[in-house]
Protein backbone atom coordinates (compact mmCIF):
# COMPACT_ATOMS: atom_id res chain seq x y z
CA UNK A 1 0.00 0.00 0.00
CA UNK A 2 3.07 2.28 -0.03
CA UNK A 3 2.85 3.28 3.63
CA UNK A 4 6.20 3.50 5.36
CA UNK A 5 7.63 4.96 8.54
CA UNK A 6 11.08 6.40 9.14
CA UNK A 7 12.81 7.25 12.40
CA UNK A 8 12.48 10.96 11.64
CA UNK A 9 8.70 10.62 11.18
CA UNK A 10 8.39 8.82 14.53
CA UNK A 11 10.55 11.43 16.29
CA UNK A 12 8.56 14.30 14.76
CA UNK A 13 5.29 12.69 15.89
CA UNK A 14 6.61 12.23 19.44
CA UNK A 15 7.80 15.82 19.59
CA UNK A 16 4.70 17.44 18.05
CA UNK A 17 1.71 15.62 16.55
CA UNK A 18 0.54 18.78 14.81
CA UNK A 19 3.92 19.26 13.10
CA UNK A 20 3.85 15.62 11.99
CA UNK A 21 0.39 16.14 10.48
CA UNK A 22 1.46 19.32 8.66
CA UNK A 23 4.58 17.68 7.22
CA UNK A 24 3.43 14.16 6.44
CA UNK A 25 -0.35 14.39 5.93
CA UNK A 26 -0.97 17.93 4.67
CA UNK A 27 2.49 17.88 3.04
CA UNK A 28 3.01 21.61 3.52
CA UNK A 29 6.43 22.71 2.30
CA UNK A 30 8.81 23.82 5.02
CA UNK A 31 11.27 26.69 4.89
CA UNK A 32 14.77 25.84 3.65
CA UNK A 33 17.15 25.30 6.57
CA UNK A 34 20.78 26.23 5.84
CA UNK A 35 22.09 23.99 8.62
CA UNK A 36 20.18 20.99 7.26
CA UNK A 37 21.47 21.69 3.73
CA UNK A 38 25.01 21.94 5.06
CA UNK A 39 24.57 18.64 6.92
CA UNK A 40 23.31 16.89 3.77
CA UNK A 41 26.25 18.20 1.76
CA UNK A 42 28.73 17.00 4.40
CA UNK A 43 27.03 13.60 4.48
CA UNK A 44 27.66 13.37 0.75
CA UNK A 45 31.33 14.22 1.29
CA UNK A 46 31.60 11.41 3.87
CA UNK A 47 29.70 8.98 1.64
CA UNK A 48 31.97 9.71 -1.34
CA UNK A 49 35.06 9.23 0.83
CA UNK A 50 33.89 5.92 2.29
CA UNK A 51 32.76 4.70 -1.13
CA UNK A 52 36.28 5.32 -2.45
CA UNK A 53 35.32 8.04 -4.93
CA UNK A 54 37.77 10.51 -3.39
CA UNK A 55 39.38 11.28 -0.06
CA UNK A 56 38.15 14.22 1.96
CA UNK A 57 41.72 15.49 2.28
CA UNK A 58 42.20 15.57 -1.50
CA UNK A 59 39.05 17.65 -2.04
CA UNK A 60 38.97 19.87 1.02
CA UNK A 61 40.37 22.93 -0.77
CA UNK A 62 37.62 22.66 -3.41
CA UNK A 63 34.74 22.57 -0.92
CA UNK A 64 32.46 25.58 -0.40
CA UNK A 65 33.62 27.76 2.47
CA UNK A 66 30.70 26.79 4.76
CA UNK A 67 31.62 23.08 4.52
CA UNK A 68 35.34 23.27 5.26
CA UNK A 69 35.21 23.14 9.07
CA UNK A 70 32.78 20.21 8.96
CA UNK A 71 35.09 18.32 6.61
CA UNK A 72 38.11 19.16 8.79
CA UNK A 73 36.18 17.84 11.80
CA UNK A 74 35.43 14.61 9.94
CA UNK A 75 39.15 14.18 9.22
CA UNK A 76 39.71 13.77 12.99
CA UNK A 77 37.84 10.44 12.86
CA UNK A 78 40.71 8.45 11.36
CA UNK A 79 39.40 5.02 12.52
CA UNK A 80 36.25 5.41 10.40
CA UNK A 81 37.91 7.20 7.49
CA UNK A 82 40.63 4.54 7.26
CA UNK A 83 38.26 1.59 7.55
CA UNK A 84 37.78 1.49 3.78
CA UNK A 85 41.48 0.65 3.44
CA UNK A 86 41.24 -2.35 5.77
CA UNK A 87 40.87 -5.48 3.62
CA UNK A 88 39.44 -7.43 6.53
CA UNK A 89 36.12 -5.56 6.64
CA UNK A 90 32.96 -5.27 4.57
CA UNK A 91 31.51 -1.79 4.18
CA UNK A 92 27.90 -0.91 3.46
CA UNK A 93 27.68 2.84 2.76
CA UNK A 94 24.27 4.58 2.83
CA UNK A 95 22.63 1.19 3.31
CA UNK A 96 18.87 1.19 2.80
CA UNK A 97 16.76 -1.12 4.96
CA UNK A 98 13.14 -2.20 5.30
CA UNK A 99 11.65 -3.92 8.34
CA UNK A 100 8.42 -5.81 7.67
CA UNK A 101 7.90 -3.68 4.56
CA UNK A 102 6.91 -0.67 6.70
CA UNK A 103 9.79 0.73 8.74
CA UNK A 104 12.54 2.09 6.52
CA UNK A 105 15.65 4.22 6.42
CA UNK A 106 19.26 4.58 5.38
CA UNK A 107 22.22 3.80 7.63
CA UNK A 108 25.27 5.99 6.95
CA UNK A 109 27.76 3.14 7.39
CA UNK A 110 27.61 -0.50 8.46
CA UNK A 111 30.92 -2.31 9.02
CA UNK A 112 31.29 -6.08 9.32
CA UNK A 113 34.73 -7.16 10.45
CA UNK A 114 36.46 -10.39 9.55
CA UNK A 115 35.59 -11.57 13.07
CA UNK A 116 31.87 -11.26 12.23
CA UNK A 117 31.25 -8.32 14.56
CA UNK A 118 28.96 -5.64 13.15
CA UNK A 119 28.95 -1.91 13.88
CA UNK A 120 26.68 0.93 12.82
CA UNK A 121 28.15 4.40 12.26
CA UNK A 122 26.04 7.53 11.96
CA UNK A 123 27.50 10.92 10.98
CA UNK A 124 26.04 13.99 12.67
CA UNK A 125 27.14 17.54 11.90
CA UNK A 126 26.42 20.20 14.51
CA UNK A 127 27.42 23.78 15.22
CA UNK A 128 27.80 23.23 18.96
CA UNK A 129 28.69 20.45 21.39
CA UNK A 130 25.73 21.43 23.54
CA UNK A 131 23.39 19.69 21.06
CA UNK A 132 25.13 16.33 21.47
CA UNK A 133 22.98 13.82 23.41
CA UNK A 134 24.35 11.34 25.91
CA UNK A 135 24.56 7.59 25.44
CA UNK A 136 21.45 6.93 27.58
CA UNK A 137 19.36 9.12 25.27
CA UNK A 138 20.86 7.63 22.10
CA UNK A 139 20.20 4.05 23.26
CA UNK A 140 16.45 4.80 23.29
CA UNK A 141 16.34 6.88 20.11
CA UNK A 142 14.03 5.50 17.36
CA UNK A 143 16.85 5.80 14.84
CA UNK A 144 19.17 3.66 16.98
CA UNK A 145 16.50 1.03 17.58
CA UNK A 146 15.49 0.77 13.93
CA UNK A 147 19.11 0.61 12.74
CA UNK A 148 20.06 -2.02 15.32
CA UNK A 149 16.97 -4.12 14.54
CA UNK A 150 17.64 -4.06 10.78
CA UNK A 151 21.32 -4.91 11.18
CA UNK A 152 20.89 -7.61 13.84
CA UNK A 153 18.21 -9.34 11.74
CA UNK A 154 20.19 -9.14 8.49
CA UNK A 155 23.50 -10.35 9.90
CA UNK A 156 21.99 -12.57 12.63
CA UNK A 157 24.35 -11.28 15.33
CA UNK A 158 23.92 -11.26 19.10
CA UNK A 159 25.39 -7.78 19.63
CA UNK A 160 25.52 -4.61 17.56
CA UNK A 161 27.97 -1.78 18.24
CA UNK A 162 26.49 1.67 17.64
CA UNK A 163 28.68 4.70 17.08
CA UNK A 164 27.28 8.18 16.59
CA UNK A 165 29.97 10.60 15.43
CA UNK A 166 29.33 14.30 16.01
CA UNK A 167 31.40 16.72 13.93
CA UNK A 168 31.70 20.47 14.38
CA UNK A 169 30.68 22.83 11.59
CA UNK A 170 31.63 26.15 13.20
CA UNK A 171 34.65 24.92 15.10
CA UNK A 172 36.68 21.78 14.50
CA UNK A 173 35.80 18.88 16.80
CA UNK A 174 34.83 15.21 16.76
CA UNK A 175 32.79 13.75 19.63
CA UNK A 176 31.96 10.03 19.32
CA UNK A 177 29.25 8.26 21.31
CA UNK A 178 29.73 4.48 21.30
CA UNK A 179 27.73 1.71 22.95
CA UNK A 180 26.59 -1.86 22.38
CA UNK A 181 23.09 -3.31 22.26
CA UNK A 182 22.43 -7.00 22.75
CA UNK A 183 19.86 -8.93 20.74
CA UNK A 184 17.62 -9.04 23.84
CA UNK A 185 17.78 -5.27 24.34
CA UNK A 186 17.10 -4.66 20.66
CA UNK A 187 14.03 -6.92 20.63
CA UNK A 188 12.51 -5.32 23.74
CA UNK A 189 13.04 -1.79 22.45
CA UNK A 190 11.91 -2.70 18.96
CA UNK A 191 8.66 -4.16 20.35
CA UNK A 192 7.96 -0.94 22.23
CA UNK A 193 8.82 1.26 19.24
CA UNK A 194 6.78 -0.85 16.84
CA UNK A 195 3.64 -0.87 18.98
CA UNK A 196 3.95 2.85 19.70
CA UNK A 197 4.34 3.79 16.05
CA UNK A 198 1.48 1.70 14.63
CA UNK A 199 -0.92 4.62 15.22
CA UNK A 200 0.94 6.52 12.48
CA UNK A 201 -0.04 3.99 9.81
PDB file of C-alpha atoms in Angstrom:
ATOM      1  CA  UNK A   1       0.000   0.000   0.000  1.00  0.00           C
ATOM      2  CA  UNK A   2       3.066   2.279  -0.035  1.00  0.00           C
ATOM      3  CA  UNK A   3       2.847   3.281   3.630  1.00  0.00           C
ATOM      4  CA  UNK A   4       6.200   3.501   5.364  1.00  0.00           C
ATOM      5  CA  UNK A   5       7.629   4.964   8.538  1.00  0.00           C
ATOM      6  CA  UNK A   6      11.078   6.402   9.141  1.00  0.00           C
ATOM      7  CA  UNK A   7      12.807   7.246  12.398  1.00  0.00           C
ATOM      8  CA  UNK A   8      12.483  10.960  11.641  1.00  0.00           C
ATOM      9  CA  UNK A   9       8.701  10.622  11.184  1.00  0.00           C
ATOM     10  CA  UNK A  10       8.392   8.823  14.528  1.00  0.00           C
ATOM     11  CA  UNK A  11      10.549  11.432  16.291  1.00  0.00           C
ATOM     12  CA  UNK A  12       8.562  14.303  14.764  1.00  0.00           C
ATOM     13  CA  UNK A  13       5.291  12.688  15.891  1.00  0.00           C
ATOM     14  CA  UNK A  14       6.611  12.227  19.437  1.00  0.00           C
ATOM     15  CA  UNK A  15       7.802  15.815  19.589  1.00  0.00           C
ATOM     16  CA  UNK A  16       4.697  17.443  18.053  1.00  0.00           C
ATOM     17  CA  UNK A  17       1.712  15.618  16.555  1.00  0.00           C
ATOM     18  CA  UNK A  18       0.542  18.785  14.813  1.00  0.00           C
ATOM     19  CA  UNK A  19       3.915  19.258  13.099  1.00  0.00           C
ATOM     20  CA  UNK A  20       3.847  15.618  11.991  1.00  0.00           C
ATOM     21  CA  UNK A  21       0.387  16.135  10.480  1.00  0.00           C
ATOM     22  CA  UNK A  22       1.459  19.323   8.661  1.00  0.00           C
ATOM     23  CA  UNK A  23       4.581  17.685   7.224  1.00  0.00           C
ATOM     24  CA  UNK A  24       3.427  14.156   6.437  1.00  0.00           C
ATOM     25  CA  UNK A  25      -0.351  14.390   5.926  1.00  0.00           C
ATOM     26  CA  UNK A  26      -0.972  17.934   4.671  1.00  0.00           C
ATOM     27  CA  UNK A  27       2.493  17.882   3.035  1.00  0.00           C
ATOM     28  CA  UNK A  28       3.009  21.611   3.524  1.00  0.00           C
ATOM     29  CA  UNK A  29       6.435  22.712   2.297  1.00  0.00           C
ATOM     30  CA  UNK A  30       8.811  23.816   5.019  1.00  0.00           C
ATOM     31  CA  UNK A  31      11.271  26.693   4.893  1.00  0.00           C
ATOM     32  CA  UNK A  32      14.768  25.841   3.652  1.00  0.00           C
ATOM     33  CA  UNK A  33      17.152  25.298   6.573  1.00  0.00           C
ATOM     34  CA  UNK A  34      20.780  26.231   5.838  1.00  0.00           C
ATOM     35  CA  UNK A  35      22.095  23.990   8.622  1.00  0.00           C
ATOM     36  CA  UNK A  36      20.182  20.989   7.256  1.00  0.00           C
ATOM     37  CA  UNK A  37      21.469  21.689   3.727  1.00  0.00           C
ATOM     38  CA  UNK A  38      25.010  21.938   5.064  1.00  0.00           C
ATOM     39  CA  UNK A  39      24.573  18.637   6.916  1.00  0.00           C
ATOM     40  CA  UNK A  40      23.305  16.892   3.767  1.00  0.00           C
ATOM     41  CA  UNK A  41      26.255  18.196   1.760  1.00  0.00           C
ATOM     42  CA  UNK A  42      28.730  16.998   4.398  1.00  0.00           C
ATOM     43  CA  UNK A  43      27.025  13.597   4.484  1.00  0.00           C
ATOM     44  CA  UNK A  44      27.659  13.370   0.747  1.00  0.00           C
ATOM     45  CA  UNK A  45      31.331  14.215   1.291  1.00  0.00           C
ATOM     46  CA  UNK A  46      31.601  11.410   3.873  1.00  0.00           C
ATOM     47  CA  UNK A  47      29.705   8.984   1.642  1.00  0.00           C
ATOM     48  CA  UNK A  48      31.970   9.710  -1.338  1.00  0.00           C
ATOM     49  CA  UNK A  49      35.062   9.227   0.827  1.00  0.00           C
ATOM     50  CA  UNK A  50      33.891   5.915   2.293  1.00  0.00           C
ATOM     51  CA  UNK A  51      32.763   4.695  -1.134  1.00  0.00           C
ATOM     52  CA  UNK A  52      36.279   5.316  -2.445  1.00  0.00           C
ATOM     53  CA  UNK A  53      35.322   8.039  -4.926  1.00  0.00           C
ATOM     54  CA  UNK A  54      37.775  10.507  -3.389  1.00  0.00           C
ATOM     55  CA  UNK A  55      39.382  11.275  -0.061  1.00  0.00           C
ATOM     56  CA  UNK A  56      38.150  14.224   1.960  1.00  0.00           C
ATOM     57  CA  UNK A  57      41.725  15.487   2.279  1.00  0.00           C
ATOM     58  CA  UNK A  58      42.195  15.573  -1.496  1.00  0.00           C
ATOM     59  CA  UNK A  59      39.047  17.647  -2.039  1.00  0.00           C
ATOM     60  CA  UNK A  60      38.968  19.872   1.024  1.00  0.00           C
ATOM     61  CA  UNK A  61      40.371  22.929  -0.769  1.00  0.00           C
ATOM     62  CA  UNK A  62      37.619  22.663  -3.414  1.00  0.00           C
ATOM     63  CA  UNK A  63      34.741  22.572  -0.921  1.00  0.00           C
ATOM     64  CA  UNK A  64      32.460  25.580  -0.401  1.00  0.00           C
ATOM     65  CA  UNK A  65      33.620  27.755   2.471  1.00  0.00           C
ATOM     66  CA  UNK A  66      30.698  26.788   4.757  1.00  0.00           C
ATOM     67  CA  UNK A  67      31.623  23.077   4.519  1.00  0.00           C
ATOM     68  CA  UNK A  68      35.344  23.274   5.258  1.00  0.00           C
ATOM     69  CA  UNK A  69      35.213  23.144   9.073  1.00  0.00           C
ATOM     70  CA  UNK A  70      32.777  20.215   8.962  1.00  0.00           C
ATOM     71  CA  UNK A  71      35.091  18.323   6.608  1.00  0.00           C
ATOM     72  CA  UNK A  72      38.106  19.160   8.789  1.00  0.00           C
ATOM     73  CA  UNK A  73      36.184  17.843  11.801  1.00  0.00           C
ATOM     74  CA  UNK A  74      35.426  14.607   9.944  1.00  0.00           C
ATOM     75  CA  UNK A  75      39.146  14.181   9.224  1.00  0.00           C
ATOM     76  CA  UNK A  76      39.707  13.771  12.985  1.00  0.00           C
ATOM     77  CA  UNK A  77      37.844  10.442  12.859  1.00  0.00           C
ATOM     78  CA  UNK A  78      40.715   8.451  11.360  1.00  0.00           C
ATOM     79  CA  UNK A  79      39.400   5.019  12.524  1.00  0.00           C
ATOM     80  CA  UNK A  80      36.249   5.413  10.400  1.00  0.00           C
ATOM     81  CA  UNK A  81      37.906   7.198   7.489  1.00  0.00           C
ATOM     82  CA  UNK A  82      40.629   4.543   7.260  1.00  0.00           C
ATOM     83  CA  UNK A  83      38.256   1.593   7.554  1.00  0.00           C
ATOM     84  CA  UNK A  84      37.778   1.491   3.779  1.00  0.00           C
ATOM     85  CA  UNK A  85      41.476   0.650   3.445  1.00  0.00           C
ATOM     86  CA  UNK A  86      41.236  -2.355   5.766  1.00  0.00           C
ATOM     87  CA  UNK A  87      40.871  -5.480   3.617  1.00  0.00           C
ATOM     88  CA  UNK A  88      39.442  -7.428   6.532  1.00  0.00           C
ATOM     89  CA  UNK A  89      36.120  -5.559   6.642  1.00  0.00           C
ATOM     90  CA  UNK A  90      32.957  -5.269   4.568  1.00  0.00           C
ATOM     91  CA  UNK A  91      31.507  -1.791   4.176  1.00  0.00           C
ATOM     92  CA  UNK A  92      27.899  -0.906   3.461  1.00  0.00           C
ATOM     93  CA  UNK A  93      27.680   2.835   2.761  1.00  0.00           C
ATOM     94  CA  UNK A  94      24.265   4.575   2.826  1.00  0.00           C
ATOM     95  CA  UNK A  95      22.630   1.195   3.307  1.00  0.00           C
ATOM     96  CA  UNK A  96      18.875   1.191   2.798  1.00  0.00           C
ATOM     97  CA  UNK A  97      16.764  -1.125   4.961  1.00  0.00           C
ATOM     98  CA  UNK A  98      13.143  -2.196   5.304  1.00  0.00           C
ATOM     99  CA  UNK A  99      11.650  -3.917   8.340  1.00  0.00           C
ATOM    100  CA  UNK A 100       8.418  -5.810   7.675  1.00  0.00           C
ATOM    101  CA  UNK A 101       7.904  -3.680   4.560  1.00  0.00           C
ATOM    102  CA  UNK A 102       6.911  -0.667   6.696  1.00  0.00           C
ATOM    103  CA  UNK A 103       9.793   0.732   8.742  1.00  0.00           C
ATOM    104  CA  UNK A 104      12.536   2.085   6.524  1.00  0.00           C
ATOM    105  CA  UNK A 105      15.646   4.218   6.424  1.00  0.00           C
ATOM    106  CA  UNK A 106      19.261   4.581   5.377  1.00  0.00           C
ATOM    107  CA  UNK A 107      22.219   3.797   7.629  1.00  0.00           C
ATOM    108  CA  UNK A 108      25.266   5.986   6.946  1.00  0.00           C
ATOM    109  CA  UNK A 109      27.758   3.144   7.394  1.00  0.00           C
ATOM    110  CA  UNK A 110      27.614  -0.504   8.455  1.00  0.00           C
ATOM    111  CA  UNK A 111      30.917  -2.313   9.020  1.00  0.00           C
ATOM    112  CA  UNK A 112      31.285  -6.078   9.316  1.00  0.00           C
ATOM    113  CA  UNK A 113      34.732  -7.158  10.454  1.00  0.00           C
ATOM    114  CA  UNK A 114      36.456 -10.393   9.545  1.00  0.00           C
ATOM    115  CA  UNK A 115      35.595 -11.570  13.075  1.00  0.00           C
ATOM    116  CA  UNK A 116      31.867 -11.260  12.233  1.00  0.00           C
ATOM    117  CA  UNK A 117      31.250  -8.317  14.557  1.00  0.00           C
ATOM    118  CA  UNK A 118      28.958  -5.638  13.152  1.00  0.00           C
ATOM    119  CA  UNK A 119      28.947  -1.912  13.884  1.00  0.00           C
ATOM    120  CA  UNK A 120      26.683   0.933  12.824  1.00  0.00           C
ATOM    121  CA  UNK A 121      28.146   4.401  12.260  1.00  0.00           C
ATOM    122  CA  UNK A 122      26.037   7.533  11.959  1.00  0.00           C
ATOM    123  CA  UNK A 123      27.496  10.921  10.980  1.00  0.00           C
ATOM    124  CA  UNK A 124      26.036  13.988  12.673  1.00  0.00           C
ATOM    125  CA  UNK A 125      27.136  17.541  11.902  1.00  0.00           C
ATOM    126  CA  UNK A 126      26.422  20.202  14.508  1.00  0.00           C
ATOM    127  CA  UNK A 127      27.416  23.776  15.215  1.00  0.00           C
ATOM    128  CA  UNK A 128      27.803  23.229  18.962  1.00  0.00           C
ATOM    129  CA  UNK A 129      28.694  20.452  21.391  1.00  0.00           C
ATOM    130  CA  UNK A 130      25.732  21.428  23.540  1.00  0.00           C
ATOM    131  CA  UNK A 131      23.393  19.692  21.059  1.00  0.00           C
ATOM    132  CA  UNK A 132      25.130  16.333  21.472  1.00  0.00           C
ATOM    133  CA  UNK A 133      22.981  13.823  23.409  1.00  0.00           C
ATOM    134  CA  UNK A 134      24.354  11.343  25.913  1.00  0.00           C
ATOM    135  CA  UNK A 135      24.563   7.588  25.442  1.00  0.00           C
ATOM    136  CA  UNK A 136      21.455   6.929  27.583  1.00  0.00           C
ATOM    137  CA  UNK A 137      19.364   9.115  25.271  1.00  0.00           C
ATOM    138  CA  UNK A 138      20.856   7.633  22.105  1.00  0.00           C
ATOM    139  CA  UNK A 139      20.201   4.054  23.262  1.00  0.00           C
ATOM    140  CA  UNK A 140      16.447   4.795  23.289  1.00  0.00           C
ATOM    141  CA  UNK A 141      16.342   6.879  20.113  1.00  0.00           C
ATOM    142  CA  UNK A 142      14.025   5.502  17.364  1.00  0.00           C
ATOM    143  CA  UNK A 143      16.848   5.798  14.841  1.00  0.00           C
ATOM    144  CA  UNK A 144      19.170   3.656  16.979  1.00  0.00           C
ATOM    145  CA  UNK A 145      16.497   1.031  17.585  1.00  0.00           C
ATOM    146  CA  UNK A 146      15.492   0.765  13.926  1.00  0.00           C
ATOM    147  CA  UNK A 147      19.107   0.613  12.742  1.00  0.00           C
ATOM    148  CA  UNK A 148      20.058  -2.019  15.318  1.00  0.00           C
ATOM    149  CA  UNK A 149      16.969  -4.122  14.544  1.00  0.00           C
ATOM    150  CA  UNK A 150      17.639  -4.059  10.785  1.00  0.00           C
ATOM    151  CA  UNK A 151      21.320  -4.914  11.178  1.00  0.00           C
ATOM    152  CA  UNK A 152      20.894  -7.611  13.836  1.00  0.00           C
ATOM    153  CA  UNK A 153      18.213  -9.336  11.737  1.00  0.00           C
ATOM    154  CA  UNK A 154      20.185  -9.143   8.489  1.00  0.00           C
ATOM    155  CA  UNK A 155      23.504 -10.351   9.901  1.00  0.00           C
ATOM    156  CA  UNK A 156      21.987 -12.575  12.626  1.00  0.00           C
ATOM    157  CA  UNK A 157      24.354 -11.281  15.328  1.00  0.00           C
ATOM    158  CA  UNK A 158      23.916 -11.261  19.102  1.00  0.00           C
ATOM    159  CA  UNK A 159      25.390  -7.777  19.635  1.00  0.00           C
ATOM    160  CA  UNK A 160      25.516  -4.605  17.564  1.00  0.00           C
ATOM    161  CA  UNK A 161      27.975  -1.783  18.238  1.00  0.00           C
ATOM    162  CA  UNK A 162      26.488   1.666  17.638  1.00  0.00           C
ATOM    163  CA  UNK A 163      28.681   4.702  17.075  1.00  0.00           C
ATOM    164  CA  UNK A 164      27.276   8.183  16.592  1.00  0.00           C
ATOM    165  CA  UNK A 165      29.968  10.596  15.433  1.00  0.00           C
ATOM    166  CA  UNK A 166      29.330  14.298  16.014  1.00  0.00           C
ATOM    167  CA  UNK A 167      31.395  16.717  13.932  1.00  0.00           C
ATOM    168  CA  UNK A 168      31.702  20.468  14.382  1.00  0.00           C
ATOM    169  CA  UNK A 169      30.676  22.826  11.592  1.00  0.00           C
ATOM    170  CA  UNK A 170      31.627  26.153  13.199  1.00  0.00           C
ATOM    171  CA  UNK A 171      34.650  24.919  15.101  1.00  0.00           C
ATOM    172  CA  UNK A 172      36.682  21.781  14.503  1.00  0.00           C
ATOM    173  CA  UNK A 173      35.796  18.881  16.804  1.00  0.00           C
ATOM    174  CA  UNK A 174      34.826  15.211  16.759  1.00  0.00           C
ATOM    175  CA  UNK A 175      32.785  13.752  19.628  1.00  0.00           C
ATOM    176  CA  UNK A 176      31.962  10.030  19.325  1.00  0.00           C
ATOM    177  CA  UNK A 177      29.250   8.258  21.312  1.00  0.00           C
ATOM    178  CA  UNK A 178      29.735   4.483  21.303  1.00  0.00           C
ATOM    179  CA  UNK A 179      27.725   1.714  22.955  1.00  0.00           C
ATOM    180  CA  UNK A 180      26.586  -1.861  22.384  1.00  0.00           C
ATOM    181  CA  UNK A 181      23.090  -3.308  22.255  1.00  0.00           C
ATOM    182  CA  UNK A 182      22.432  -7.001  22.750  1.00  0.00           C
ATOM    183  CA  UNK A 183      19.858  -8.928  20.745  1.00  0.00           C
ATOM    184  CA  UNK A 184      17.621  -9.045  23.837  1.00  0.00           C
ATOM    185  CA  UNK A 185      17.776  -5.272  24.344  1.00  0.00           C
ATOM    186  CA  UNK A 186      17.103  -4.658  20.660  1.00  0.00           C
ATOM    187  CA  UNK A 187      14.034  -6.921  20.630  1.00  0.00           C
ATOM    188  CA  UNK A 188      12.507  -5.323  23.745  1.00  0.00           C
ATOM    189  CA  UNK A 189      13.044  -1.787  22.448  1.00  0.00           C
ATOM    190  CA  UNK A 190      11.907  -2.704  18.956  1.00  0.00           C
ATOM    191  CA  UNK A 191       8.661  -4.159  20.348  1.00  0.00           C
ATOM    192  CA  UNK A 192       7.963  -0.939  22.232  1.00  0.00           C
ATOM    193  CA  UNK A 193       8.822   1.258  19.241  1.00  0.00           C
ATOM    194  CA  UNK A 194       6.777  -0.849  16.836  1.00  0.00           C
ATOM    195  CA  UNK A 195       3.644  -0.873  18.978  1.00  0.00           C
ATOM    196  CA  UNK A 196       3.952   2.851  19.696  1.00  0.00           C
ATOM    197  CA  UNK A 197       4.336   3.793  16.045  1.00  0.00           C
ATOM    198  CA  UNK A 198       1.484   1.698  14.626  1.00  0.00           C
ATOM    199  CA  UNK A 199      -0.917   4.617  15.218  1.00  0.00           C
ATOM    200  CA  UNK A 200       0.940   6.519  12.478  1.00  0.00           C
ATOM    201  CA  UNK A 201      -0.037   3.990   9.806  1.00  0.00           C
TER     202      UNK A 201
END
